[in-house]
Amino acid sequence: MGLVKNVRYREIVNENPVKFKRNNISHRQFVEAIRHSRTLQGHDGCVNTISWNHSGTLLISGSDDRNIMVWDGNDGHLLHRMATEHMNNIFSVLFVPDTSDRQVISASADRQVLLHDLDHQNISNPVQNGLRVKRLAVTQALPKLFWSASEDGVLRQYDLRMKEVEKLVELSSQSYQMKSLAVNDQYPELIAIALNDYMVPIYDRRNTKSPMLRLLPGHLSIYSDEERRALRTALVTHVAFNSRGNEIVANLGSDNIYIYNIMDSKAAPSVLGALRTYLDESDEFMEMEAELSSGRMEYEPLVKETRSPRDSLFKEIRKLAKNYVKKKEYTKAIDLCSSAIYVYTKENRLPRFPDPYDPYEYIHNKSNAYYTSGFSRILAQRGLCYFERQWEGDTVAAMRDSLQSLHVNGRSNKDVHYLLLRTLVKMKQTELATTCYDLYIKRFPDGIMNGLNDLKKQLEQLQADEKSDSRPTWNTGSTIKFRDYVDRFCGSSNINTDIKEANWFGGHDEMVVGGSDCGSLFIWERATGKVLRLFKADEYSVNTVQCHPNRLLIATSGIDNVIRFWEPGLQDQTSVYASDTEYGEKRDLTGKIYEKMQINNQPTHHLIWENLLHARAGIEQILSSGIFGEEFEFGGGGNDPEGEGDGASPPGIACRTM
């Protein structure tokens, strides 16, 4: 329903205003009208952290200049500037709940956590941590408590009523560093931690001996804990719970942004479980197939025999997608298929991931969920596009789509089985690929695909190499302790800093926003994974992205020493705010979404040189930011990776990936 119709409908039925606002605050027409509205100037260094107060009337920020600033949440005017006693870069600053926004807490690379009073400029006794303190967290449910995550691998709990600090989780013995954390506002006993690992542990504060849940994308569960952490870029830079408290978004370094469901185990598909079910040739399954062929068992397929009006539409969509594939525009084809899949499943109230575990589900269709053959082919088409694109995680994404396509289409599609085999060979999973190959020959003896001989040769080479090469093997033991993602968002780049955020956006968390090393602000649609809007929000890298709690407003910051606001406005808004919109409409990069996504996912250093050439910050600041790694130390020691600056001069950029 259009926005105008929604407004008229509210007048007729007298809809609850809170519900109306939640349903319409992020309407597509508003999202399409978002543009750069204001630039907040005042800091003299990178703005590493920004945060709204609970009502959204104030915004607080912390910077490399070691100052804390409070801004008006409506017009962006500077209300308060506080020079802190921090000796190094400020990484996190928050308002303390239930203090009328007069008390704030801050954490820094100097290892200290400070409590400030904005009215009296006084500071409580600083709390010393072992290494840099990267993130603080508060919750309205427990206003007297707050928490910190530091690179010494310790999660600390602070009580404003007591001097003692409690160590809830200690992971230093396992060489873990904590990069960020999040407390669940709906279930405040749950805390998520971002580590120098791709795995996100969820702890219950009442029993922190071990995580109650571990979250990890399927393509990374192939590695053992040691192998996974040995990856140089292995880290999660930010985690955030949604408003309902049942899901969490995580931004993975050198990878993608993922959403996990922490409450419903069935919401996240077990790719390995579905794969083993499909490859199952057990006596039980073979007996059921024999009973079907003899007529002793009634068969109710998942795919309707009758044609659906949607099938003709699916056919046209597949035709368009194939045209994109010919031009190697795989992301456009994926977005097209994803939109069709979302619309079809929503209209027919179908589960996103049919239960792949029980063999009887294939036979009896206990869920009474019907799909058309066109839907199955759309899934297969998207899976093929993932496989051809080959961005991080695309191979397993292709496997997920091919398994679901085979599931709803009764295992009968040899093309999709062939794609499944290709994914296993690509992942070098010799045992599973061999089983899949043998099953293909058995099920489709008369339908040998072109290229199967090449796959057979690759498989034979894998079998030969396996004797001398110890490669990671995908097995149930390595995946059962992790929960896989439900949604994935691609296109941004998260390599150069370890504080890059991703957050929920919209009245029902129906969008995800995040920053990128290319200096862009991304806005993704949750339902399809498509990038809706793209903006140039920083000259170098966008690190912090904070959404207003009540309005359609996004605040961003990064390496630039300013904060920028993004909200719906008129086309000629730049003339109204000429003084603080340096580039005006040129900041809107929505027309270059696919170009920017492709550049960000190239396995080259293209972005590095582009930033060196165009960044206003200059080559000295770029080199000192650590973009080239530890071996490139520029100048006279401006960077202090352990946060032990002497306070003589403002330190260099300290948000780099360690």
mmCIF file of C-alpha atoms in Angstrom, residues 21-27 240-249 259 502-513 523-529 547-552:
data_model
loop_
_atom_site.group_PDB
_atom_site.id
_atom_site.type_symbol
_atom_site.label_atom_id
_atom_site.label_comp_id
_atom_site.label_asym_id
_atom_site.label_seq_id
_atom_site.Cartn_x
_atom_site.Cartn_y
_atom_site.Cartn_z
ATOM 1 C CA LYS A 21 4.652 5.400 12.942
ATOM 2 C CA ARG A 22 6.425 2.066 13.293
ATOM 3 C CA ASN A 23 4.808 0.764 10.116
ATOM 4 C CA ASN A 24 5.488 3.828 7.988
ATOM 5 C CA ILE A 25 8.614 5.516 9.323
ATOM 6 C CA SER A 26 10.764 3.522 6.916
ATOM 7 C CA HIS A 27 8.352 3.399 3.990
ATOM 8 C CA ALA A 240 23.916 -5.596 17.635
ATOM 9 C CA PHE A 241 20.634 -7.160 18.783
ATOM 10 C CA ASN A 242 17.402 -6.229 17.032
ATOM 11 C CA SER A 243 14.500 -4.498 18.797
ATOM 12 C CA ARG A 244 12.699 -7.798 19.508
ATOM 13 C CA GLY A 245 15.818 -9.385 20.954
ATOM 14 C CA ASN A 246 15.555 -12.569 18.897
ATOM 15 C CA GLU A 247 18.145 -11.774 16.231
ATOM 16 C CA ILE A 248 21.613 -10.323 16.023
ATOM 17 C CA VAL A 249 23.551 -8.665 13.213
ATOM 18 C CA ILE A 259 21.959 -11.948 10.682
ATOM 19 C CA ALA A 502 26.450 -2.647 11.077
ATOM 20 C CA ASN A 503 23.073 -1.820 12.609
ATOM 21 C CA TRP A 504 19.341 -2.331 12.285
ATOM 22 C CA PHE A 505 17.252 0.312 10.557
ATOM 23 C CA GLY A 506 13.503 0.860 10.232
ATOM 24 C CA GLY A 507 10.375 0.596 12.347
ATOM 25 C CA HIS A 508 10.477 -3.202 12.179
ATOM 26 C CA ASP A 509 14.230 -3.634 11.627
ATOM 27 C CA GLU A 510 13.445 -4.282 7.972
ATOM 28 C CA MET A 511 16.743 -2.789 6.802
ATOM 29 C CA VAL A 512 20.418 -3.039 7.709
ATOM 30 C CA VAL A 513 22.937 -0.202 7.484
ATOM 31 C CA ILE A 523 21.444 0.630 3.218
ATOM 32 C CA TRP A 524 20.322 -2.960 2.552
ATOM 33 C CA GLU A 525 16.811 -4.351 2.330
ATOM 34 C CA ARG A 526 16.489 -7.170 4.846
ATOM 35 C CA ALA A 527 13.967 -9.222 2.837
ATOM 36 C CA THR A 528 16.040 -9.520 -0.335
ATOM 37 C CA GLY A 529 19.592 -8.540 0.607
ATOM 38 C CA CYS A 547 20.243 5.099 13.586
ATOM 39 C CA HIS A 548 17.984 7.529 15.420
ATOM 40 C CA PRO A 549 15.668 5.678 17.855
ATOM 41 C CA ASN A 550 12.499 7.478 16.699
ATOM 42 C CA ARG A 551 13.147 9.138 13.333
ATOM 43 C CA LEU A 552 14.335 8.100 9.903
#
